[in-house]
Structure formats: structure tokens, C-alpha cells
């Protein structure tokens, strides 16, 4: 049942959690990558954690793998607690508190998978320690504790008290002697960390050395929950046998409490965290599920973020609906369409994707590279590597492209894509066999140019004039004019939408009709001056808008009604 709950939580309810962790790492098979991880404390736990996370590429498979890891953690705690309490009839329910606590902790997207993996490895080491002969145990720990510190890092502190308790249970070592052994074990851990800090890891701060390197994505941060989880693992192993679950109502009460904790700590926490709106929308952008991006942003206007606005505009453009529907969603200025890069990984990913589809290869490369360098734990990201390899290949820089595709070739799920790229390096004509690559190659600018980010509409217009098939570039140019309130330039560019004709238009997008209606009104025109391509619905809505603005500009209908989702409301609010 717990496996099913974890599987549904991650695989069906929140696959974006899986995607977030998978796309910001680049696990590679091969001795070089393993040795790189074994070169610092906690490296083995991180390596195994990344190995597990790579399966998150396929949400259902990743959810099944992660649910199995959580259940394995609960079962391991149950077996150890049975061993220490010397009872075989202990219920498994209390042991499942541990994986539940992990699920609650990992609602924080920066909590890495390596941490629960390292706890499992520490408990497995304790399970193996129980088979060591009594005469050898003290000497064995002199080797085991420093070795576990190097392989697992901070979670060796989970192993030490459990090993001391096993000494007491298995060989009747007194409680006082077991406590002394535990204290000596902690001292040995401290000495090991200090030796490492003075030799192998000279450039690492003590916080990383003592409390875990790569257990938490943000550097120089050790969350309190990390200590709570470690302490809970120890207490559950040592004290599960003391839980009064023999009473009739004890199990149902604990089960209800766990369900409530799951609902409040996971389901509600995921839903209330606005950051997960960004993560979910980015997950759909990465999969190019444009309809789902639009649907989500339409249904969740209260979760609008800087990134989601960029993403929904990109999705609308990819579906050919940008000029028709963009003002149905919150807009700010031109950064709503082309976001500015900030020192944060998500700030420009949607813009990088937009440049990719527009054919602005170099601009897309720059933003993907900058986003790559903003990953909080300094990891490489498979998503950015994949895009950069594509773009360098499209640019004809095959040697540079190979530097990004070679690591992808050593992965499980990106290797086929990397081999496809390698075939194109050997025979560039194969690039044109891929419809998307062929389109970008046709759209791209072949000459060296410089452009001003304040006048991107001119650049987009040039892209369209260079290749009239690039309708997305024309839409971006015209919509940037609208967002900037530059209606004079909009009117100059508008004839391009109909091949130069200025009358008799049909199927003019709604935003364009609203802008033209607004310009005619501002110039003193009336409804009789509107061109024939302005639909009766737009005319009627505009009359209603003007009436309400003259009566009460802050009325409910203009703030939250359908008129609030028009270009008229946007341009009036901007002014």
C-alpha cells in the first residue's frame, strides 16, 4: 500500500518532481565518472543517488524505482528494529514513518536523492556489522567508520548508534559500554572529517565536510530537516519495539495520522507551493506538451510566475495562437515574451527554447549555457547538454557539438539521441532529414550580426523577411510592439501579416483587432471608422469597455471579467 501511495504521488500526481531532479544531473556510465565521485567524501552515496535519479527520465518507471527505494528503507528499519528489540512480531507500520518523513522532506525540491540513499547504505552497513565476530568489532569499527564517512559522509552518524545497540543486543555488552563505544565512534567520525579537511578536501568549507556534500542542492545550506531525518532513522530503529501498538486503537490511530501527514505534508504542500507551478510548466515545456502548458496556466492564474508567463506565450506561439489569446493571460512588458536572464536556472529556459524554435541559434546557445552554469549544485544538466549539442551541430561546429554529445552517449536514456547526432557529424546531409533541425537550419541567420535586446522586434521582423515561413518570428515582432505599447511600429509591420494588403483582411487575430480599434479610438475615430476586418464581437466588446471606463475604471467587470483579458485593459493599465 505504501508503494502504491508513493508511486501515485510521484508518477501520476507530480511527475514534475521527478523531472526536476533528472534534468539537472548527467549520470554517466564508466569508471571515470565513478572515480570522480569517489574523490570526495560522500561520493558513493551521491553516485548511487544519481544512478537512481536517471530513471526519473520516464516518470512511471522513475516513480516505481523511487517508491521501491522508500519501501526498502522502511523494511530495513523494520528488520533492524526487530533485531534490536529481539522481537519478530513487530508491526511494520512504525517503520514506514521513515519513508513518509523522507517524502515530506523532499517536497523541498533542493533535497537530493543522495540523502535517503546514504541512510539506506548506512543501515545496510549496520546490518552487515551484526555478522562481525565480537572479538573483532572494536577493531572493525576503526576501519568501518572512516571508510563509511568517506563513502557516505554525514550519515555515518546513523550507523554509529545502531552498531552500538547491536553490540548490546548481540553480545550482551553493557549499556554503559555501548554508549562509550558510540561516543568513541562519533569522535572517530570527527577525526576522519578533520583529516579529510586538511588533506584531500582543502577547498571545502567545514559545513560541507561535516554535514554532507551534495545532500542539499543549495551550497552552504544545511536544512534542519536533514538532522531531523537522521535522528528519526536512529530513533525508529532503536525504539520501535517500545511503541504500544498492542492496544486495539493504536494501529488505526497511527495509520490515520500517517495518512493525514501524507496529505498535509505532501499533497497540500505540493499544491500550495507556487514554485511547483514553475517546475510543472517547465516539465511540459521540456516535453513540448504545449496544450498542457496552456491548459495549466489557464486553470491556475493564481500561480502565475515570471517563468510561466514566458512559457505560456511560447506555447501559444507554437500552437499558432499567440496573437489570438496572449492577453487572456497576465502580461507585464516585453519580458513576458522574451525574458531577461537572471542568476537563476529557470529565468531564461523558456526564452532559450523560444530562440531555438525561432532559429536564433547563437542566442539560444548563450542562454542554455548560462542556465547550465546556474545549476545550484554545479552539476551538468542533460537537458542543456542535449540542446547545446543540437545547436552546435546545426551551426556546423561538429567538434564542439561532440564535446556535449559524448557525455550523453555514456548515459542510459540519452545515448540513442547522442548516436543520432554522431551520425550527422559524419554525414551533415542527415541533419535535413530531421524536420525540426531542417526548419531551424532554414530559419537561422547565416551572417554575423549584433542586435539590441531593447529592439528585438526589428530582429524578429528581419527573421520573417529572410524566410516568410517563419511566422512565429512575425508574431513575436508584432506582439512585442503591443507589449511595449509601440502602436506606430505595430501599424507599420501589420501589413506583413497579409502579404502587404491593407484591406479586406479575414481571420485577423483578436489582439491585432483590439490594438487597431484602440488606435482608431485614440485618434478620434468612431465605430464607423473601423476597417471591415474588425469583427462585430470586437466592436461590441470595445463599446462596452469604453462605457465602463468612463463610468468606473475600477469596476469588477474590468478587473476580473472577460474585458480584463483584452489588449485594451493591458494598454490602459500600462499607461
Coordinates of C-alpha atoms in Angstrom, one line a residue:
X1 CA 0.0 0.0 0.0
X2 CA 2.8 2.4 0.8
X3 CA 4.5 1.6 -2.5
X4 CA 1.2 2.4 -4.3
X5 CA 0.9 5.7 -2.4
X6 CA 4.4 6.8 -3.3
X7 CA 4.0 5.6 -6.9
X8 CA 0.8 7.6 -7.4
X9 CA 2.3 10.7 -5.6
X10 CA 5.3 10.9 -7.9
X11 CA 4.3 9.1 -11.1
X12 CA 0.8 10.4 -11.5
X13 CA 0.3 13.5 -9.3
X14 CA 3.7 15.1 -9.5
X15 CA 5.9 13.8 -12.3
X16 CA 7.5 17.3 -12.4
X17 CA 9.3 16.5 -9.2
X18 CA 11.0 13.6 -10.9
X19 CA 11.8 15.7 -14.0
X20 CA 13.3 18.4 -11.9
X21 CA 15.8 16.1 -10.3
X22 CA 16.6 14.2 -13.5
X23 CA 17.2 17.1 -15.9
X24 CA 19.7 18.8 -13.5
X25 CA 22.2 16.0 -13.5
X26 CA 24.1 14.0 -16.1
X27 CA 24.8 10.5 -14.8
X28 CA 27.3 8.7 -17.0
X29 CA 28.4 5.1 -17.0
X30 CA 32.1 4.4 -16.9
X31 CA 35.0 4.2 -14.5
X32 CA 36.0 7.9 -15.0
X33 CA 32.7 9.2 -13.7
X34 CA 32.7 6.8 -10.7
X35 CA 36.3 7.7 -9.8
X36 CA 35.4 11.3 -10.0
X37 CA 32.7 10.8 -7.3
X38 CA 34.9 8.6 -5.1
X39 CA 37.4 11.5 -5.0
X40 CA 35.5 13.3 -2.2
X41 CA 33.6 12.4 1.0
X42 CA 30.0 11.0 0.5
X43 CA 30.8 10.4 -3.2
X44 CA 29.5 6.8 -3.3
X45 CA 26.1 7.8 -1.9
X46 CA 25.9 10.7 -4.4
X47 CA 26.9 8.3 -7.3
X48 CA 24.2 5.8 -6.3
X49 CA 21.7 8.6 -5.8
X50 CA 22.3 9.9 -9.3
X51 CA 22.1 6.3 -10.7
X52 CA 18.6 6.0 -9.2
X53 CA 17.6 9.5 -10.4
X54 CA 18.5 8.8 -14.0
X55 CA 15.4 6.5 -14.1
X56 CA 13.2 9.6 -13.4
X57 CA 13.5 10.3 -17.2
X58 CA 10.5 8.1 -17.6
X59 CA 8.0 9.3 -14.9
X60 CA 6.2 6.0 -14.3
X61 CA 9.5 4.0 -14.2
X62 CA 11.1 6.6 -12.1
X63 CA 8.2 6.7 -9.7
X64 CA 8.3 2.9 -9.4
X65 CA 12.0 2.9 -8.7
X66 CA 11.8 5.7 -6.1
X67 CA 8.8 4.1 -4.4
X68 CA 10.8 0.9 -4.2
X69 CA 13.7 2.8 -2.6
X70 CA 11.4 4.3 0.0
X71 CA 9.8 0.9 0.8
X72 CA 13.2 -0.7 1.1
X73 CA 14.2 2.0 3.6
X74 CA 11.1 1.2 5.7
X75 CA 11.7 -2.6 5.5
X76 CA 15.3 -2.2 6.5
X77 CA 14.4 -0.1 9.6
X78 CA 11.8 -2.7 10.5
X79 CA 14.3 -5.6 10.3
X80 CA 16.9 -3.8 12.4
X81 CA 14.3 -2.7 15.0
X82 CA 13.2 -6.4 15.2
X83 CA 16.8 -7.4 15.7
X84 CA 17.4 -4.8 18.4
X85 CA 14.2 -5.3 20.3
X86 CA 14.7 -9.1 19.9
X87 CA 11.1 -9.5 18.8
X88 CA 9.9 -10.9 15.5
X89 CA 6.3 -9.8 15.8
X90 CA 6.8 -6.0 15.5
X91 CA 4.4 -4.4 13.1
X92 CA 5.9 -2.7 10.0
X93 CA 3.7 0.4 10.3
X94 CA 6.1 2.4 12.6
X95 CA 9.0 1.7 10.3
X96 CA 7.1 3.4 7.4
X97 CA 7.2 6.6 9.3
X98 CA 10.7 7.0 8.0
X99 CA 10.0 6.9 4.2
X100 CA 6.9 9.1 4.9
X101 CA 9.2 11.6 6.6
X102 CA 11.5 11.5 3.6
X103 CA 8.6 12.2 1.3
X104 CA 7.6 15.2 3.4
X105 CA 11.2 16.5 3.5
X106 CA 11.6 16.1 -0.3
X107 CA 8.8 18.4 -1.0
X108 CA 11.7 20.8 -0.8
X109 CA 13.0 20.3 -4.3
X110 CA 16.5 21.0 -3.3
X111 CA 16.7 18.0 -1.0
X112 CA 18.7 15.5 -3.1
X113 CA 18.0 11.8 -3.6
X114 CA 21.5 11.0 -2.4
X115 CA 20.5 11.6 1.3
X116 CA 17.9 8.9 1.7
X117 CA 20.2 6.6 -0.3
X118 CA 23.0 7.3 2.1
X119 CA 20.8 6.4 5.0
X120 CA 19.9 3.1 3.4
X121 CA 23.6 2.4 2.9
X122 CA 24.4 3.3 6.5
X123 CA 21.7 0.9 7.8
X124 CA 22.9 -1.8 5.4
X125 CA 26.4 -1.4 6.9
X126 CA 24.9 -1.8 10.4
X127 CA 23.1 -5.0 9.2
X128 CA 26.4 -6.3 7.9
X129 CA 28.1 -5.3 11.1
X130 CA 25.9 -7.7 13.1
X131 CA 27.7 -10.6 11.5
X132 CA 31.2 -9.5 12.6
X133 CA 32.6 -11.6 15.4
X134 CA 32.5 -10.0 18.9
X135 CA 36.3 -10.0 19.3
X136 CA 36.8 -8.1 16.1
X137 CA 34.0 -5.5 16.4
X138 CA 36.0 -2.8 18.2
X139 CA 38.9 -3.1 15.7
X140 CA 36.5 -3.4 12.8
X141 CA 34.9 0.0 13.6
X142 CA 38.3 1.7 13.5
X143 CA 38.2 0.8 9.8
X144 CA 34.5 0.9 9.1
X145 CA 33.7 4.3 10.5
X146 CA 36.4 6.3 8.5
X147 CA 35.5 4.2 5.4
X148 CA 31.8 4.8 5.7
X149 CA 32.5 8.5 6.3
X150 CA 34.4 8.7 3.0
X151 CA 31.8 6.7 1.1
X152 CA 28.6 8.1 2.7
X153 CA 29.6 11.2 4.6
X154 CA 27.4 12.6 7.4
X155 CA 25.1 9.6 7.6
X156 CA 27.8 7.5 9.2
X157 CA 26.2 9.1 12.3
X158 CA 23.2 6.9 11.7
X159 CA 25.4 3.8 11.6
X160 CA 27.3 4.5 14.9
X161 CA 24.4 4.3 17.4
X162 CA 22.8 1.4 15.6
X163 CA 26.1 -0.5 15.7
X164 CA 26.5 0.3 19.4
X165 CA 22.9 -1.0 20.1
X166 CA 23.7 -4.2 18.1
X167 CA 26.8 -4.7 20.4
X168 CA 24.5 -4.6 23.4
X169 CA 21.8 -7.0 21.9
X170 CA 24.0 -9.5 20.2
X171 CA 26.8 -9.9 22.7
X172 CA 25.3 -8.5 25.9
X173 CA 27.7 -5.6 26.1
X174 CA 26.5 -3.4 28.9
X175 CA 24.6 -0.2 28.1
X176 CA 27.4 1.9 29.5
X177 CA 30.0 0.2 27.4
X178 CA 27.7 0.5 24.3
X179 CA 27.3 4.3 25.0
X180 CA 31.1 4.6 25.3
X181 CA 31.6 2.8 22.0
X182 CA 29.1 5.1 20.4
X183 CA 30.9 8.2 21.8
X184 CA 34.2 6.8 20.6
X185 CA 32.6 6.2 17.1
X186 CA 31.5 9.8 16.9
X187 CA 35.0 11.0 17.9
X188 CA 36.4 8.8 15.2
X189 CA 34.0 10.4 12.7
X190 CA 35.1 13.9 13.8
X191 CA 38.8 13.0 13.4
X192 CA 38.1 11.5 10.0
X193 CA 36.4 14.7 8.8
X194 CA 39.2 16.8 10.2
X195 CA 41.9 14.7 8.5
X196 CA 39.9 14.9 5.2
X197 CA 39.6 18.7 5.6
X198 CA 43.4 19.1 6.0
X199 CA 44.3 16.8 3.2
X200 CA 42.0 15.8 0.3
X201 CA 39.3 18.5 0.6
X202 CA 41.3 21.6 1.4
X203 CA 39.0 23.9 -0.5
X204 CA 35.8 22.8 1.1
X205 CA 34.1 24.5 4.0
X206 CA 33.6 22.6 7.3
X207 CA 29.9 22.7 6.8
X208 CA 30.2 20.6 3.6
X209 CA 32.7 18.3 5.2
X210 CA 30.8 17.5 8.4
X211 CA 27.2 17.6 7.2
X212 CA 27.3 16.4 3.7
X213 CA 28.4 17.4 0.3
X214 CA 25.5 17.3 -2.3
X215 CA 22.8 16.2 0.1
X216 CA 21.2 19.6 -0.5
X217 CA 21.3 21.4 -3.8
X218 CA 21.9 24.8 -2.4
X219 CA 25.6 25.2 -1.3
X220 CA 26.4 26.4 2.2
X221 CA 22.9 25.4 3.4
X222 CA 22.1 22.5 5.8
X223 CA 18.4 22.4 6.5
X224 CA 17.2 21.4 9.9
X225 CA 15.1 18.7 8.4
X226 CA 18.3 16.9 7.3
X227 CA 19.2 16.5 11.0
X228 CA 15.6 15.5 11.9
X229 CA 15.6 12.8 9.3
X230 CA 18.9 11.3 10.5
X231 CA 17.7 11.4 14.1
X232 CA 14.4 9.8 13.2
X233 CA 16.1 7.0 11.4
X234 CA 18.1 6.2 14.6
X235 CA 15.2 6.5 17.0
X236 CA 12.9 4.4 14.8
X237 CA 15.5 1.6 14.7
X238 CA 16.2 1.8 18.5
X239 CA 12.7 2.5 19.9
X240 CA 10.2 0.9 17.5
X241 CA 10.0 -2.1 19.9
X242 CA 8.7 0.2 22.6
X243 CA 5.7 1.6 20.7
X244 CA 2.5 0.5 22.4
X245 CA 0.8 -0.9 19.2
X246 CA -0.7 -3.9 21.0
X247 CA -3.7 -1.8 22.1
X248 CA -6.8 -2.0 19.9
X249 CA -6.9 1.5 18.6
X250 CA -3.1 2.2 18.4
X251 CA -2.7 0.9 14.8
X252 CA -5.7 2.7 13.3
X253 CA -4.8 5.9 15.1
X254 CA -1.2 5.7 13.8
X255 CA -2.5 4.8 10.3
X256 CA -4.9 7.8 10.2
X257 CA -2.1 10.1 11.5
X258 CA 0.2 8.9 8.7
X259 CA -2.5 9.5 6.0
X260 CA -3.1 13.0 7.4
X261 CA 0.7 13.7 7.5
X262 CA 1.0 12.5 3.8
X263 CA -2.0 14.7 2.8
X264 CA -0.8 17.8 4.6
X265 CA 2.9 17.3 4.2
X266 CA 2.9 16.1 0.6
X267 CA -0.3 16.7 -1.3
X268 CA -1.2 20.1 0.1
X269 CA 2.4 21.2 0.3
X270 CA 3.0 20.4 -3.4
X271 CA -0.2 22.2 -4.3
X272 CA 0.4 25.3 -2.2
X273 CA 4.0 25.8 -3.3
X274 CA 3.9 28.3 -6.2
X275 CA 7.4 27.2 -7.2
X276 CA 6.0 23.9 -8.3
X277 CA 3.9 25.7 -10.9
X278 CA 7.2 26.8 -12.5
X279 CA 8.6 23.3 -12.2
X280 CA 5.4 21.7 -13.7
X281 CA 5.2 24.1 -16.6
X282 CA 8.9 23.7 -17.3
X283 CA 8.4 19.9 -17.3
X284 CA 5.8 20.3 -20.0
X285 CA 7.9 22.8 -22.0
X286 CA 10.8 20.3 -22.0
X287 CA 8.4 17.6 -23.3
X288 CA 6.9 20.2 -25.8
X289 CA 3.5 19.4 -24.5
X290 CA 2.2 22.9 -25.5
X291 CA -1.5 22.2 -24.9
X292 CA -0.8 21.1 -21.3
X293 CA 1.2 24.3 -20.7
X294 CA -1.7 26.4 -21.9
X295 CA -4.3 24.4 -20.0
X296 CA -2.4 24.6 -16.7
X297 CA -1.8 28.3 -16.9
X298 CA -5.4 28.9 -17.9
X299 CA -6.7 27.0 -14.9
X300 CA -4.2 28.3 -12.4
X301 CA -4.0 32.1 -12.8
X302 CA -3.2 32.4 -9.1
X303 CA 0.1 30.5 -9.7
X304 CA 1.5 32.9 -12.3
X305 CA 5.2 33.3 -12.1
X306 CA 7.8 35.0 -14.2
X307 CA 8.6 31.8 -15.9
X308 CA 5.1 30.6 -16.5
X309 CA 4.2 33.8 -18.4
X310 CA 7.2 33.2 -20.8
X311 CA 6.3 29.6 -21.1
X312 CA 2.6 30.1 -21.9
X313 CA 3.5 32.7 -24.6
X314 CA 5.9 30.3 -26.1
X315 CA 3.2 27.5 -26.0
X316 CA 0.7 29.8 -27.7
X317 CA 3.2 30.7 -30.4
X318 CA 4.0 27.1 -31.1
X319 CA 0.2 26.4 -31.4
X320 CA -0.3 29.4 -33.7
X321 CA -2.5 31.1 -31.0
X322 CA -0.2 33.9 -29.6
X323 CA -1.9 36.9 -31.2
X324 CA -5.3 35.4 -30.6
X325 CA -5.0 34.5 -26.9
X326 CA -2.0 36.1 -25.3
X327 CA -3.9 38.8 -23.4
X328 CA -6.1 36.1 -21.8
X329 CA -3.1 35.5 -19.6
X330 CA -1.3 38.1 -17.4
X331 CA 1.3 40.2 -19.3
X332 CA 3.8 42.7 -18.0
X333 CA 6.0 44.1 -20.7
X334 CA 8.3 42.6 -23.4
X335 CA 10.0 40.4 -20.7
X336 CA 6.7 38.5 -20.7
X337 CA 7.6 37.3 -24.2
X338 CA 11.4 37.4 -24.1
X339 CA 12.6 37.0 -20.5
X340 CA 15.8 38.6 -19.2
X341 CA 18.5 36.3 -17.9
X342 CA 19.0 36.4 -14.2
X343 CA 21.3 34.4 -12.0
X344 CA 18.8 31.5 -11.7
X345 CA 18.4 28.4 -13.8
X346 CA 14.8 28.9 -14.8
X347 CA 14.9 32.6 -15.6
X348 CA 15.7 32.1 -19.3
X349 CA 14.9 28.5 -20.2
X350 CA 11.6 29.4 -21.8
X351 CA 13.3 32.2 -23.7
X352 CA 16.1 29.8 -24.8
X353 CA 13.5 27.4 -26.1
X354 CA 11.8 30.3 -27.9
X355 CA 15.1 31.3 -29.6
X356 CA 15.6 27.7 -30.5
X357 CA 12.3 27.4 -32.4
X358 CA 12.7 30.9 -33.9
X359 CA 16.1 29.9 -35.4
X360 CA 18.2 32.3 -33.3
X361 CA 20.8 29.6 -32.7
X362 CA 23.5 31.7 -31.1
X363 CA 21.2 33.5 -28.7
X364 CA 19.7 30.1 -27.7
X365 CA 23.1 28.7 -27.2
X366 CA 24.1 31.6 -24.9
X367 CA 21.0 31.2 -22.7
X368 CA 21.3 27.4 -22.4
X369 CA 24.9 27.7 -21.5
X370 CA 24.2 30.4 -18.9
X371 CA 21.3 28.3 -17.5
X372 CA 23.6 25.3 -17.3
X373 CA 26.1 27.4 -15.2
X374 CA 23.3 28.4 -12.8
X375 CA 22.5 24.9 -11.6
X376 CA 22.8 25.3 -7.8
X377 CA 25.0 22.3 -7.1
X378 CA 27.2 23.0 -10.1
X379 CA 26.1 19.8 -11.8
X380 CA 25.9 19.3 -15.5
X381 CA 22.4 19.1 -16.9
X382 CA 21.3 16.6 -19.5
X383 CA 18.7 19.0 -20.9
X384 CA 21.1 21.8 -21.6
X385 CA 23.7 19.4 -22.9
X386 CA 21.2 18.0 -25.3
X387 CA 20.1 21.4 -26.7
X388 CA 23.7 22.7 -26.9
X389 CA 24.8 19.7 -28.8
X390 CA 22.0 20.1 -31.3
X391 CA 22.6 23.8 -31.7
X392 CA 26.4 23.5 -32.3
X393 CA 25.7 20.8 -34.8
X394 CA 23.1 23.0 -36.7
X395 CA 25.7 25.7 -36.7
X396 CA 28.2 23.3 -38.3
X397 CA 30.6 23.2 -35.3
X398 CA 30.7 19.4 -35.1
X399 CA 33.8 19.2 -32.9
X400 CA 32.3 21.4 -30.3
X401 CA 29.0 19.6 -30.6
X402 CA 30.8 16.3 -29.9
X403 CA 32.1 17.6 -26.6
X404 CA 28.5 17.8 -25.5
X405 CA 27.2 14.7 -27.1
X406 CA 30.0 12.4 -25.9
X407 CA 28.8 12.6 -22.2
X408 CA 25.3 12.0 -23.4
X409 CA 26.4 8.8 -25.2
X410 CA 27.5 7.4 -21.8
X411 CA 24.0 7.8 -20.4
X412 CA 21.2 5.3 -20.4
X413 CA 18.3 7.4 -21.9
X414 CA 20.2 9.9 -24.0
X415 CA 22.6 7.6 -25.8
X416 CA 20.3 7.0 -28.8
X417 CA 20.0 10.7 -29.3
X418 CA 23.8 11.2 -29.0
X419 CA 24.4 8.4 -31.6
X420 CA 21.9 10.2 -33.9
X421 CA 24.0 13.4 -33.6
X422 CA 27.2 11.5 -34.2
X423 CA 25.8 10.1 -37.5
X424 CA 25.0 13.7 -38.5
X425 CA 28.7 14.8 -37.8
X426 CA 29.8 12.1 -40.3
X427 CA 27.1 13.0 -42.8
X428 CA 25.8 16.5 -42.4
X429 CA 23.1 15.9 -45.0
X430 CA 21.3 13.8 -42.4
X431 CA 20.5 17.0 -40.5
X432 CA 18.0 18.0 -43.1
X433 CA 16.2 14.6 -42.6
X434 CA 15.0 15.7 -39.2
X435 CA 12.1 18.1 -39.8
X436 CA 12.8 20.3 -36.8
X437 CA 16.6 20.6 -37.4
X438 CA 15.9 21.3 -41.1
X439 CA 13.5 24.1 -40.2
X440 CA 15.9 25.7 -37.7
X441 CA 18.7 25.5 -40.3
X442 CA 16.5 27.3 -42.8
X443 CA 15.4 29.9 -40.3
X444 CA 18.9 30.6 -38.8
X445 CA 20.9 33.8 -39.6
X446 CA 23.9 32.8 -41.6
X447 CA 25.8 36.2 -41.2
X448 CA 27.3 37.6 -38.1
X449 CA 25.0 40.3 -36.7
X450 CA 24.6 42.2 -33.5
X451 CA 21.2 43.1 -32.0
X452 CA 19.9 45.2 -29.2
X453 CA 17.7 43.4 -26.8
X454 CA 15.6 46.6 -26.5
X455 CA 14.7 46.3 -30.2
X456 CA 14.2 42.6 -30.6
X457 CA 11.1 43.3 -32.7
X458 CA 13.3 44.6 -35.5
X459 CA 15.4 41.4 -35.3
X460 CA 12.2 39.2 -35.5
X461 CA 10.9 41.2 -38.4
X462 CA 14.2 40.6 -40.2
X463 CA 13.9 36.9 -39.5
X464 CA 10.5 36.8 -41.1
X465 CA 11.6 38.8 -44.1
X466 CA 14.5 36.5 -44.6
X467 CA 12.2 33.4 -44.6
X468 CA 8.4 34.0 -44.8
X469 CA 7.8 30.5 -43.4
X470 CA 8.9 31.8 -40.0
X471 CA 5.5 33.0 -39.0
X472 CA 6.5 32.7 -35.3
X473 CA 9.1 35.4 -35.8
X474 CA 6.5 37.8 -37.2
X475 CA 4.1 37.1 -34.4
X476 CA 6.8 37.8 -31.9
X477 CA 7.7 41.1 -33.6
X478 CA 4.1 42.3 -33.6
X479 CA 3.3 41.1 -30.1
X480 CA 6.5 42.8 -28.8
X481 CA 5.1 46.1 -30.3
X482 CA 1.9 45.5 -28.5
X483 CA 3.5 44.7 -25.2
X484 CA 5.7 47.8 -25.4
X485 CA 2.8 50.0 -26.4
X486 CA 4.6 50.9 -29.6
X487 CA 1.5 51.0 -31.8
X488 CA 3.0 53.2 -34.6
X489 CA 5.6 50.4 -35.3
X490 CA 2.8 47.8 -35.0
X491 CA 0.8 49.5 -37.7
X492 CA 3.9 49.7 -40.0
X493 CA 4.5 46.0 -39.5
X494 CA 0.9 44.8 -39.6
X495 CA 0.5 44.7 -43.4
X496 CA 3.2 41.9 -43.3
X497 CA 0.5 39.6 -41.9
X498 CA -1.4 39.7 -45.1
X499 CA 1.4 39.9 -47.7
X500 CA 1.2 43.6 -48.0
X501 CA -2.6 44.0 -48.4
X502 CA -4.2 46.6 -46.1
X503 CA -7.9 46.0 -46.7
X504 CA -10.3 43.1 -46.9
X505 CA -8.5 41.1 -44.2
X506 CA -10.1 37.9 -42.8
X507 CA -9.3 35.9 -39.7
X508 CA -7.2 38.7 -38.1
X509 CA -6.1 37.6 -34.6
X510 CA -8.1 39.2 -31.8
X511 CA -5.1 41.1 -30.2
X512 CA -4.4 42.8 -33.5
X513 CA -8.1 43.8 -33.9
X514 CA -8.1 45.2 -30.4
X515 CA -4.9 47.2 -31.0
X516 CA -6.2 48.7 -34.2
X517 CA -9.5 49.5 -32.6
X518 CA -7.7 51.2 -29.8
X519 CA -5.5 53.3 -32.2
X520 CA -8.5 54.5 -34.2
X521 CA -10.3 55.5 -31.0
X522 CA -7.3 57.4 -29.6
X523 CA -7.0 59.3 -32.9
X524 CA -10.6 60.5 -32.5
X525 CA -12.3 57.9 -34.8
X526 CA -15.6 56.3 -34.2
X527 CA -17.1 52.8 -34.7
X528 CA -17.9 53.9 -38.3
X529 CA -14.2 54.3 -39.0
X530 CA -13.3 50.8 -38.1
X531 CA -12.0 48.7 -41.0
X532 CA -14.2 45.8 -42.2
X533 CA -11.9 43.1 -40.8
X534 CA -12.8 44.2 -37.2
X535 CA -15.4 41.6 -36.1
X536 CA -18.8 42.6 -34.7
X537 CA -17.9 40.9 -31.4
X538 CA -14.7 43.0 -31.0
X539 CA -16.7 46.2 -31.8
X540 CA -19.3 45.3 -29.3
X541 CA -16.8 44.5 -26.6
X542 CA -14.9 47.7 -27.3
X543 CA -18.1 49.8 -26.9
X544 CA -18.7 48.1 -23.6
X545 CA -15.1 48.7 -22.5
X546 CA -15.3 52.4 -23.3
X547 CA -18.6 52.8 -21.5
X548 CA -17.3 51.1 -18.3
X549 CA -14.0 53.0 -18.4
X550 CA -16.0 56.3 -18.5
X551 CA -18.3 55.2 -15.6
X552 CA -15.9 53.3 -13.2
X553 CA -12.4 52.2 -14.3
X554 CA -12.1 50.0 -11.2
X555 CA -15.3 48.1 -11.6
X556 CA -15.4 44.4 -11.1
X557 CA -16.0 43.6 -14.8
X558 CA -12.8 45.4 -15.8
X559 CA -10.8 43.9 -13.0
X560 CA -11.8 40.3 -13.2
X561 CA -14.3 39.9 -16.1
X562 CA -13.7 39.0 -19.7
X563 CA -12.8 42.6 -20.5
X564 CA -9.9 42.3 -18.1
X565 CA -8.4 39.9 -20.6
X566 CA -8.1 42.3 -23.5
X567 CA -5.4 44.4 -25.0
X568 CA -7.4 47.5 -24.2
X569 CA -7.2 46.7 -20.5
X570 CA -3.5 45.9 -20.7
X571 CA -2.6 49.1 -22.5
X572 CA -4.7 51.3 -20.3
X573 CA -3.2 49.7 -17.2
X574 CA 0.3 50.1 -18.6
X575 CA -0.3 53.8 -19.2

